[in-house]
Amino acid sequence: MIADNPWLDGLVRMGIIALAMPLAVIILTYVERKISGRMQQRLGPMRVGPYGLFQGLADTIKLLTKEDLRPQTADRWTFELAPFVVVVPVFLAFVTLPFTADLFVRNLGLGLFFIIAVSGVSIVGFVMAGWGSDNKYALLGGARAAAQLISYEIPLVLAVVAVAMIAYTPEAGRGSLNLVEIVDGQGRVPFIVWQPLAFFIFLVAGLAELYRQPFDIPVAESEVVGGPFIEYSGIRWSMFQMAEFVSMVLISVLAALLFLGGWNWPLGNGAGIALQIPLILVKTSFFILLFIWLRFSLPRLRIDQMMQFCWQVLLPFALLQIIINGWVLVYGWPDWTLGVSSGALTLVAGYLTYRAARQAAEEPVSPRLHRVGSVL
Amino acid sequence: MIQDLFADYIAVLIAAILGILLVGGALMGNYILAPRQASRAKSLTYECGMLPIGRSRTQVHFRYYLFAILFLIFDIEAVFLFPWAVVFLDIGKAAFYEMLFFMLILGFGLLYAWKKGVLSWR
């Protein structure tokens, strides 16, 4: 506790997060633009400050002083409340996200469940933005966002449940939803070894929840010109951008905590905060860089491929992972059976995806002319 | 115990208020700093540079509705799974087989939807 009063303590801790959040977004935007520049054989931002370091600051000032437009026909309250509904849930998720064993705002007993429950609310914001804008592209993007985000939420949640099942604490045995306990339970071996399938599902579904390439179907520029955010300008638009980058941090930290052992592996729990913070920072940056790398390496999926992959590959395999975990734990089989079965299932899932992708590449789908008349 | 819980969820309340203030503050800063000059052309919706044709309150395709129903089913399953995942070992084998039965029923429903072509976005 920083202060004895829980109100003051919570205010100070959340205040630090509230200040760090826009800063992290500015830094990440710069990093992403620099990396994209290098990957496309150009320099990226170079003009503002040394190596363009102050580009993010300049962009913030520009966005802050830009005229805020609202279409006359837009639904006023839906349009104006949408940024709040998108940003606030992401912010709320940080209440219980631990960065090290002692560095968190609050260690909620049901932390993992809280994060999953709260971050799902953002979807409503995208639909509100799409509907409120009174724009055909926005409506289409909002509907797409709803379909994609709710579909990929299920494999994401099930992968998280699989991890919660095998989390081990000395006092209560297997099963925990507390993030600190989950991380402390993976002292010697991180959960990616026991649950490679859950890790794979979490990573893919997490990427889809961020609606970044190759899952940027709701906001695809060449299809729906920015999707739900098309009518937003200036700082109002940047709120959505902030939510996107902050959720990227959230998913990355969560992946590092759940599957790579967070601050615990490989140094152990007594390493001290001076080593634990760099460790979690490295693991988080690994996922963030992976997401940025994927963005500039993969083409966009088609919406039917994206939905089929979720419901026909990820969801059945996520259910299988939970059933197998339950089976192994109930009969008390040794831990390596978890890793071997999950690894084998990962290979099967990978093979099925590969085969489906090959088939799709060989047989071009004939255009269905009877659908031309439909807007959506 | 109750005091701890209270202290924990005060932070959630504070976070909600701070989040609203953060977005509201940014919008307020924009309101103070940005120029305002309304014109008819600016307040039209974007439609590739043409004048927008009609309103956009069109109907949404039926398949979105089907996926929403499927989502409801499996999300409720996930809600049941969360408490089960934490305590099923303490209850014993019966808890596992009951949940397996439940998941098989829902899995069968998924297979039915698959066979009917709901999952293939047509």
Coordinates of N, CA and C in Angstrom, one line a residue, chain A residues 104-282:
Chain A
F104 N 1.5 -3.9 -8.8 CA 0.1 -4.0 -9.4 C -0.7 -3.0 -8.7
V105 N -1.9 -2.7 -9.3 CA -2.8 -1.8 -8.6 C -3.5 -2.5 -7.5
R106 N -4.2 -3.6 -7.9 CA -4.9 -4.4 -6.9 C -4.8 -5.9 -7.4
N107 N -4.5 -6.8 -6.4 CA -4.5 -8.2 -6.7 C -5.8 -8.8 -6.5
L108 N -6.7 -8.7 -7.5 CA -8.1 -9.2 -7.3 C -8.0 -10.8 -7.3
G109 N -8.8 -11.4 -6.5 CA -8.9 -12.8 -6.4 C -9.2 -13.5 -7.7
L110 N -10.1 -12.8 -8.5 CA -10.6 -13.4 -9.7 C -10.0 -12.5 -10.9
G111 N -8.7 -12.2 -10.8 CA -8.1 -11.2 -11.7 C -8.3 -11.6 -13.2
L112 N -8.0 -12.8 -13.5 CA -8.1 -13.3 -14.9 C -9.5 -13.1 -15.4
F113 N -10.5 -13.5 -14.6 CA -11.9 -13.5 -15.0 C -12.3 -12.0 -15.2
F114 N -11.8 -11.2 -14.3 CA -12.1 -9.7 -14.3 C -11.6 -9.1 -15.7
I115 N -10.4 -9.4 -16.0 CA -9.8 -8.9 -17.3 C -10.6 -9.3 -18.5
I116 N -10.9 -10.6 -18.5 CA -11.7 -11.1 -19.7 C -13.1 -10.5 -19.7
A117 N -13.7 -10.4 -18.5 CA -15.1 -9.9 -18.5 C -15.1 -8.4 -18.9
V118 N -14.1 -7.6 -18.4 CA -14.2 -6.2 -18.7 C -13.8 -5.9 -20.1
S119 N -12.8 -6.6 -20.6 CA -12.3 -6.2 -22.0 C -13.3 -6.5 -23.0
G120 N -14.3 -7.4 -22.7 CA -15.3 -7.8 -23.7 C -16.2 -6.6 -24.0
V121 N -16.3 -5.6 -23.1 CA -17.3 -4.6 -23.2 C -16.9 -3.6 -24.4
S122 N -15.6 -3.6 -24.7 CA -15.2 -2.7 -25.8 C -15.9 -3.0 -27.1
I123 N -16.4 -4.2 -27.3 CA -17.0 -4.6 -28.6 C -18.3 -3.7 -28.8
V124 N -19.0 -3.4 -27.7 CA -20.2 -2.6 -27.8 C -19.8 -1.2 -28.3
G125 N -18.6 -0.7 -27.9 CA -18.2 0.6 -28.4 C -18.0 0.6 -29.9
F126 N -17.4 -0.5 -30.5 CA -17.2 -0.5 -31.9 C -18.5 -0.5 -32.6
V127 N -19.5 -1.3 -32.1 CA -20.8 -1.3 -32.8 C -21.5 0.1 -32.7
M128 N -21.3 0.7 -31.5 CA -21.9 2.1 -31.3 C -21.3 3.0 -32.3
A129 N -19.9 3.0 -32.5 CA -19.2 3.9 -33.4 C -19.7 3.6 -34.8
G130 N -19.9 2.3 -35.2 CA -20.3 2.0 -36.5 C -21.8 2.4 -36.8
W131 N -22.6 2.2 -35.8 CA -24.0 2.6 -36.0 C -24.3 4.1 -35.9
G132 N -23.6 4.7 -35.0 CA -23.8 6.1 -34.7 C -23.3 7.1 -35.8
S133 N -22.3 6.6 -36.6 CA -21.8 7.5 -37.6 C -22.7 7.8 -38.8
D134 N -23.7 6.9 -39.0 CA -24.6 7.1 -40.1 C -23.8 7.1 -41.5
N135 N -22.9 6.1 -41.5 CA -22.1 6.0 -42.7 C -22.1 4.5 -43.1
K136 N -22.2 4.2 -44.4 CA -22.3 2.8 -44.8 C -21.1 2.0 -44.5
Y137 N -19.9 2.6 -44.8 CA -18.7 1.9 -44.4 C -18.6 1.6 -43.0
A138 N -19.0 2.6 -42.2 CA -18.9 2.5 -40.7 C -19.8 1.4 -40.2
L139 N -21.0 1.4 -40.8 CA -22.0 0.3 -40.3 C -21.4 -1.1 -40.7
L140 N -20.9 -1.2 -41.9 CA -20.3 -2.4 -42.4 C -19.2 -2.8 -41.5
G141 N -18.3 -1.8 -41.2 CA -17.2 -2.1 -40.3 C -17.6 -2.5 -38.9
G142 N -18.6 -1.8 -38.4 CA -19.1 -2.1 -37.1 C -19.7 -3.5 -37.0
A143 N -20.4 -3.9 -38.0 CA -21.0 -5.3 -38.0 C -19.9 -6.3 -38.1
R144 N -18.9 -6.0 -39.0 CA -17.8 -6.9 -39.1 C -17.0 -7.0 -37.8
A145 N -16.8 -5.9 -37.1 CA -16.1 -5.9 -35.8 C -16.8 -6.7 -34.8
A146 N -18.1 -6.6 -34.8 CA -18.9 -7.4 -33.8 C -18.7 -8.8 -34.1
A147 N -18.9 -9.2 -35.4 CA -18.8 -10.6 -35.7 C -17.4 -11.2 -35.4
Q148 N -16.4 -10.5 -35.8 CA -15.0 -11.0 -35.5 C -14.7 -11.0 -34.1
L149 N -15.0 -9.9 -33.4 CA -14.5 -9.9 -32.0 C -15.3 -10.8 -31.1
I150 N -16.6 -11.0 -31.3 CA -17.3 -12.0 -30.4 C -16.9 -13.4 -30.8
S151 N -16.6 -13.7 -32.1 CA -16.2 -15.0 -32.4 C -14.9 -15.4 -31.8
Y152 N -13.9 -14.5 -31.9 CA -12.5 -14.8 -31.4 C -12.5 -14.7 -29.9
E153 N -13.5 -14.1 -29.3 CA -13.4 -14.0 -27.8 C -13.5 -15.4 -27.2
I154 N -14.3 -16.3 -27.8 CA -14.5 -17.6 -27.3 C -13.3 -18.5 -27.2
P155 N -12.5 -18.7 -28.3 CA -11.2 -19.4 -28.2 C -10.3 -18.8 -27.2
L156 N -10.3 -17.4 -27.1 CA -9.4 -16.7 -26.2 C -9.8 -17.1 -24.8
V157 N -11.1 -17.0 -24.4 CA -11.5 -17.3 -23.1 C -11.2 -18.8 -22.7
L158 N -11.5 -19.7 -23.7 CA -11.3 -21.1 -23.4 C -9.8 -21.4 -23.2
A159 N -8.9 -20.8 -24.0 CA -7.5 -21.0 -23.8 C -7.0 -20.5 -22.4
V160 N -7.6 -19.4 -21.9 CA -7.3 -18.9 -20.6 C -7.9 -19.8 -19.5
V161 N -9.0 -20.4 -19.8 CA -9.6 -21.4 -18.8 C -8.6 -22.6 -18.7
A162 N -8.1 -23.1 -19.9 CA -7.2 -24.2 -19.8 C -6.0 -23.9 -18.9
V163 N -5.5 -22.7 -19.0 CA -4.3 -22.3 -18.1 C -4.8 -22.3 -16.7
A164 N -6.0 -21.7 -16.4 CA -6.4 -21.6 -15.1 C -6.6 -22.9 -14.4
M165 N -6.9 -24.0 -15.2 CA -7.1 -25.3 -14.7 C -5.8 -25.9 -14.2
I166 N -4.7 -25.7 -14.9 CA -3.5 -26.3 -14.5 C -2.6 -25.5 -13.5
A167 N -3.0 -24.2 -13.3 CA -2.2 -23.4 -12.4 C -2.2 -24.0 -11.0
Y168 N -1.0 -24.1 -10.5 CA -0.8 -24.8 -9.2 C -0.4 -23.9 -8.1
T169 N -1.1 -24.0 -7.0 CA -0.6 -23.2 -5.8 C -0.4 -24.3 -4.6
P170 N 0.6 -24.1 -3.8 CA 0.8 -25.0 -2.7 C -0.4 -25.1 -1.7
E171 N -1.1 -24.0 -1.5 CA -2.2 -24.0 -0.5 C -3.4 -24.7 -1.0
A172 N -3.8 -24.3 -2.3 CA -5.1 -24.7 -2.8 C -5.0 -25.8 -3.9
G173 N -3.8 -26.2 -4.2 CA -3.7 -27.2 -5.2 C -3.9 -26.6 -6.6
R174 N -4.4 -27.5 -7.5 CA -4.6 -27.0 -8.9 C -5.8 -26.1 -9.0
G175 N -5.7 -25.2 -10.0 CA -6.8 -24.3 -10.3 C -6.8 -23.0 -9.6
S176 N -6.6 -21.9 -10.4 CA -6.6 -20.6 -9.8 C -6.9 -19.5 -10.9
L177 N -7.6 -18.5 -10.5 CA -7.9 -17.4 -11.5 C -7.1 -16.1 -11.1
N178 N -6.3 -16.3 -10.1 CA -5.5 -15.1 -9.6 C -4.2 -15.0 -10.4
L179 N -3.9 -13.9 -11.0 CA -2.8 -13.9 -12.0 C -1.5 -14.0 -11.2
V180 N -1.4 -13.5 -10.0 CA -0.1 -13.6 -9.2 C 0.1 -15.1 -8.9
E181 N -0.9 -15.8 -8.5 CA -0.8 -17.2 -8.2 C -0.4 -18.0 -9.5
I182 N -1.0 -17.7 -10.6 CA -0.7 -18.4 -11.9 C 0.7 -18.3 -12.2
V183 N 1.3 -17.0 -12.1 CA 2.7 -16.8 -12.4 C 3.6 -17.5 -11.4
D184 N 3.2 -17.5 -10.1 CA 4.1 -18.1 -9.1 C 4.1 -19.6 -9.3
G185 N 3.0 -20.2 -9.9 CA 2.9 -21.6 -10.1 C 3.9 -22.1 -11.2
Q186 N 4.4 -21.3 -12.0 CA 5.3 -21.8 -13.1 C 6.7 -21.4 -12.8
G187 N 7.2 -21.9 -11.7 CA 8.6 -21.6 -11.3 C 9.6 -22.1 -12.2
R188 N 9.7 -23.4 -12.4 CA 10.7 -24.0 -13.2 C 10.4 -24.1 -14.7
V189 N 9.1 -24.5 -15.0 CA 8.7 -24.7 -16.4 C 7.5 -23.8 -16.7
P190 N 7.7 -22.9 -17.7 CA 6.5 -22.0 -18.0 C 5.4 -22.9 -18.7
F191 N 4.2 -22.3 -18.6 CA 3.1 -23.1 -19.1 C 3.1 -23.3 -20.6
I192 N 3.9 -22.6 -21.4 CA 4.0 -22.8 -22.8 C 4.4 -24.3 -23.1
V193 N 5.2 -24.8 -22.2 CA 5.7 -26.2 -22.4 C 4.5 -27.2 -22.1
W194 N 3.7 -26.9 -21.1 CA 2.6 -27.8 -20.8 C 1.4 -27.6 -21.7
Q195 N 1.2 -26.4 -22.2 CA 0.0 -26.0 -23.0 C 0.4 -25.3 -24.3
P196 N 1.1 -25.9 -25.2 CA 1.4 -25.2 -26.4 C 0.2 -24.9 -27.3
L197 N -0.8 -25.8 -27.2 CA -2.0 -25.6 -28.0 C -2.8 -24.4 -27.5
A198 N -2.9 -24.3 -26.2 CA -3.6 -23.1 -25.6 C -2.8 -21.8 -25.9
F199 N -1.5 -21.9 -25.9 CA -0.7 -20.7 -26.3 C -0.9 -20.3 -27.7
F200 N -0.9 -21.3 -28.6 CA -1.2 -21.0 -30.0 C -2.5 -20.4 -30.2
I201 N -3.6 -20.9 -29.5 CA -4.9 -20.4 -29.7 C -5.0 -19.0 -29.1
F202 N -4.4 -18.8 -27.9 CA -4.4 -17.5 -27.3 C -3.7 -16.4 -28.1
L203 N -2.6 -16.8 -28.8 CA -1.9 -15.8 -29.6 C -2.7 -15.4 -30.8
V204 N -3.3 -16.4 -31.5 CA -4.1 -16.1 -32.7 C -5.3 -15.3 -32.4
A205 N -6.0 -15.8 -31.3 CA -7.3 -15.2 -30.9 C -7.0 -13.8 -30.4
G206 N -5.9 -13.6 -29.7 CA -5.5 -12.3 -29.2 C -5.2 -11.3 -30.3
L207 N -4.5 -11.8 -31.3 CA -4.2 -11.0 -32.5 C -5.5 -10.6 -33.1
A208 N -6.5 -11.5 -33.2 CA -7.8 -11.2 -33.9 C -8.5 -10.2 -33.0
E209 N -8.4 -10.3 -31.7 CA -9.1 -9.4 -30.8 C -8.6 -7.9 -30.9
L210 N -7.3 -7.8 -31.4 CA -6.7 -6.5 -31.6 C -7.0 -6.0 -32.9
Y211 N -7.8 -6.7 -33.8 CA -8.1 -6.4 -35.2 C -6.9 -5.8 -35.9
R212 N -5.7 -6.4 -35.7 CA -4.6 -5.9 -36.5 C -4.4 -6.9 -37.6
Q213 N -3.6 -6.5 -38.6 CA -3.3 -7.4 -39.7 C -2.7 -8.7 -39.1
P214 N -3.0 -9.9 -39.7 CA -3.9 -10.2 -40.8 C -5.3 -10.2 -40.5
F215 N -5.7 -9.8 -39.3 CA -7.2 -9.8 -38.9 C -7.8 -8.5 -38.9
D216 N -7.3 -7.6 -39.8 CA -7.9 -6.2 -39.8 C -9.1 -6.0 -40.7
I217 N -9.9 -7.1 -40.7 CA -11.1 -7.0 -41.6 C -12.1 -5.9 -41.2
P218 N -12.3 -5.7 -39.9 CA -13.3 -4.6 -39.6 C -12.8 -3.2 -40.0
V219 N -11.5 -3.0 -40.0 CA -11.0 -1.6 -40.3 C -10.2 -1.6 -41.6
A220 N -10.4 -2.6 -42.5 CA -9.6 -2.7 -43.7 C -9.7 -1.4 -44.6
E221 N -8.6 -0.8 -44.8 CA -8.6 0.5 -45.6 C -9.2 0.2 -47.0
S222 N -8.7 -0.9 -47.7 CA -9.1 -1.0 -49.1 C -10.5 -1.6 -49.2
E223 N -11.2 -2.0 -48.1 CA -12.5 -2.5 -48.2 C -13.5 -1.6 -47.6
V224 N -13.3 -1.2 -46.3 CA -14.3 -0.4 -45.6 C -13.7 0.9 -45.2
V225 N -12.6 1.3 -45.8 CA -11.9 2.7 -45.5 C -11.9 3.0 -44.0
G226 N -11.4 2.2 -43.2 CA -11.3 2.5 -41.8 C -12.4 2.1 -40.9
G227 N -13.4 1.5 -41.5 CA -14.4 0.8 -40.7 C -15.2 1.8 -39.8
P228 N -15.4 1.4 -38.5 CA -16.2 2.2 -37.6 C -15.7 3.6 -37.3
F229 N -14.4 3.8 -37.6 CA -13.7 5.0 -37.1 C -13.7 6.0 -38.3
I230 N -14.4 5.7 -39.4 CA -14.3 6.6 -40.6 C -14.7 8.0 -40.3
E231 N -15.8 8.3 -39.5 CA -16.2 9.6 -39.4 C -15.6 10.3 -38.2
Y232 N -14.7 9.6 -37.5 CA -14.0 10.2 -36.3 C -12.8 11.0 -36.8
S233 N -12.5 12.1 -36.2 CA -11.3 12.9 -36.6 C -10.7 13.4 -35.3
G234 N -9.4 13.9 -35.5 CA -8.7 14.5 -34.4 C -8.6 13.6 -33.2
I235 N -8.7 14.2 -32.0 CA -8.4 13.5 -30.7 C -9.4 12.4 -30.5
R236 N -10.6 12.6 -31.1 CA -11.7 11.5 -30.9 C -11.2 10.2 -31.6
W237 N -10.7 10.4 -32.8 CA -10.1 9.2 -33.5 C -9.0 8.6 -32.7
S238 N -8.1 9.5 -32.2 CA -6.9 8.9 -31.5 C -7.3 8.2 -30.3
M239 N -8.5 8.4 -29.7 CA -8.9 7.6 -28.6 C -9.0 6.1 -29.0
F240 N -9.6 5.9 -30.2 CA -9.6 4.5 -30.7 C -8.2 3.9 -30.9
Q241 N -7.4 4.8 -31.4 CA -6.0 4.3 -31.7 C -5.3 4.0 -30.3
M242 N -5.6 4.8 -29.3 CA -5.0 4.5 -28.0 C -5.5 3.2 -27.5
A243 N -6.8 3.0 -27.6 CA -7.4 1.7 -27.1 C -6.7 0.5 -27.8
E244 N -6.5 0.7 -29.1 CA -5.9 -0.4 -29.8 C -4.5 -0.7 -29.3
F245 N -3.7 0.3 -29.1 CA -2.3 0.1 -28.7 C -2.3 -0.4 -27.2
V246 N -3.1 0.2 -26.4 CA -3.1 -0.3 -25.0 C -3.6 -1.7 -24.9
S247 N -4.6 -2.1 -25.7 CA -5.0 -3.5 -25.7 C -3.9 -4.4 -26.2
M248 N -3.0 -3.9 -27.1 CA -1.9 -4.7 -27.6 C -0.9 -4.9 -26.4
V249 N -0.7 -3.9 -25.6 CA 0.1 -4.1 -24.4 C -0.5 -5.1 -23.5
L250 N -1.8 -4.9 -23.3 CA -2.6 -5.8 -22.4 C -2.4 -7.3 -22.8
I251 N -2.7 -7.6 -24.1 CA -2.6 -9.0 -24.5 C -1.2 -9.5 -24.4
S252 N -0.2 -8.6 -24.7 CA 1.2 -9.0 -24.6 C 1.6 -9.4 -23.2
V253 N 1.2 -8.5 -22.3 CA 1.6 -8.8 -20.9 C 0.9 -10.0 -20.4
L254 N -0.4 -10.2 -20.8 CA -1.2 -11.4 -20.4 C -0.5 -12.6 -21.0
A255 N -0.1 -12.6 -22.2 CA 0.6 -13.8 -22.8 C 1.9 -14.1 -22.1
A256 N 2.6 -13.0 -21.7 CA 3.9 -13.2 -21.0 C 3.6 -13.8 -19.6
L257 N 2.5 -13.3 -18.9 CA 2.2 -13.8 -17.6 C 1.7 -15.3 -17.6
L258 N 0.8 -15.6 -18.6 CA 0.1 -16.9 -18.6 C 1.0 -18.0 -19.1
F259 N 1.8 -17.7 -20.1 CA 2.5 -18.7 -20.9 C 4.0 -18.7 -20.7
L260 N 4.6 -17.5 -20.5 CA 6.1 -17.5 -20.4 C 6.6 -17.3 -19.0
G261 N 5.7 -17.5 -18.0 CA 6.2 -17.4 -16.6 C 6.3 -16.0 -16.1
G262 N 5.9 -15.0 -16.8 CA 6.0 -13.6 -16.3 C 7.3 -13.3 -15.7
W263 N 7.3 -12.8 -14.4 CA 8.5 -12.3 -13.8 C 9.2 -13.5 -13.1
N264 N 8.6 -14.7 -13.1 CA 9.1 -15.8 -12.3 C 10.1 -16.6 -13.1
W265 N 9.9 -17.0 -14.3 CA 10.7 -17.9 -15.0 C 11.7 -17.1 -15.9
P266 N 13.0 -17.4 -16.0 CA 13.7 -18.5 -15.4 C 14.5 -18.1 -14.1
L267 N 14.2 -16.9 -13.6 CA 15.1 -16.4 -12.5 C 14.6 -16.9 -11.1
G268 N 13.3 -17.3 -11.1 CA 12.7 -17.7 -9.8 C 12.1 -16.5 -9.1
N269 N 11.4 -16.7 -8.1 CA 10.5 -15.7 -7.5 C 11.3 -14.7 -6.6
G270 N 12.5 -15.1 -6.2 CA 13.3 -14.2 -5.2 C 14.3 -13.4 -5.9
A271 N 14.1 -13.1 -7.2 CA 15.2 -12.4 -8.0 C 15.2 -11.0 -7.7
G272 N 14.2 -10.4 -7.0 CA 14.2 -9.0 -6.7 C 13.6 -8.2 -7.9
I273 N 13.1 -7.0 -7.5 CA 12.3 -6.3 -8.5 C 13.2 -5.7 -9.6
A274 N 14.5 -5.5 -9.3 CA 15.4 -4.9 -10.3 C 15.6 -5.9 -11.4
L275 N 15.5 -7.2 -11.2 CA 15.6 -8.1 -12.3 C 14.3 -8.5 -12.9
Q276 N 13.3 -8.4 -12.1 CA 11.9 -8.9 -12.6 C 11.3 -7.9 -13.6
I277 N 11.5 -6.6 -13.3 CA 10.9 -5.6 -14.3 C 11.5 -5.7 -15.7
P278 N 12.9 -5.8 -15.8 CA 13.4 -6.0 -17.2 C 13.0 -7.3 -17.8
L279 N 12.8 -8.4 -16.9 CA 12.4 -9.7 -17.5 C 11.0 -9.6 -18.1
I280 N 10.0 -9.0 -17.4 CA 8.7 -8.9 -17.9 C 8.6 -8.0 -19.1
L281 N 9.5 -6.9 -19.0 CA 9.6 -6.0 -20.1 C 10.0 -6.7 -21.4
V282 N 11.1 -7.5 -21.3 CA 11.6 -8.2 -22.5 C 10.5 -9.2 -23.0

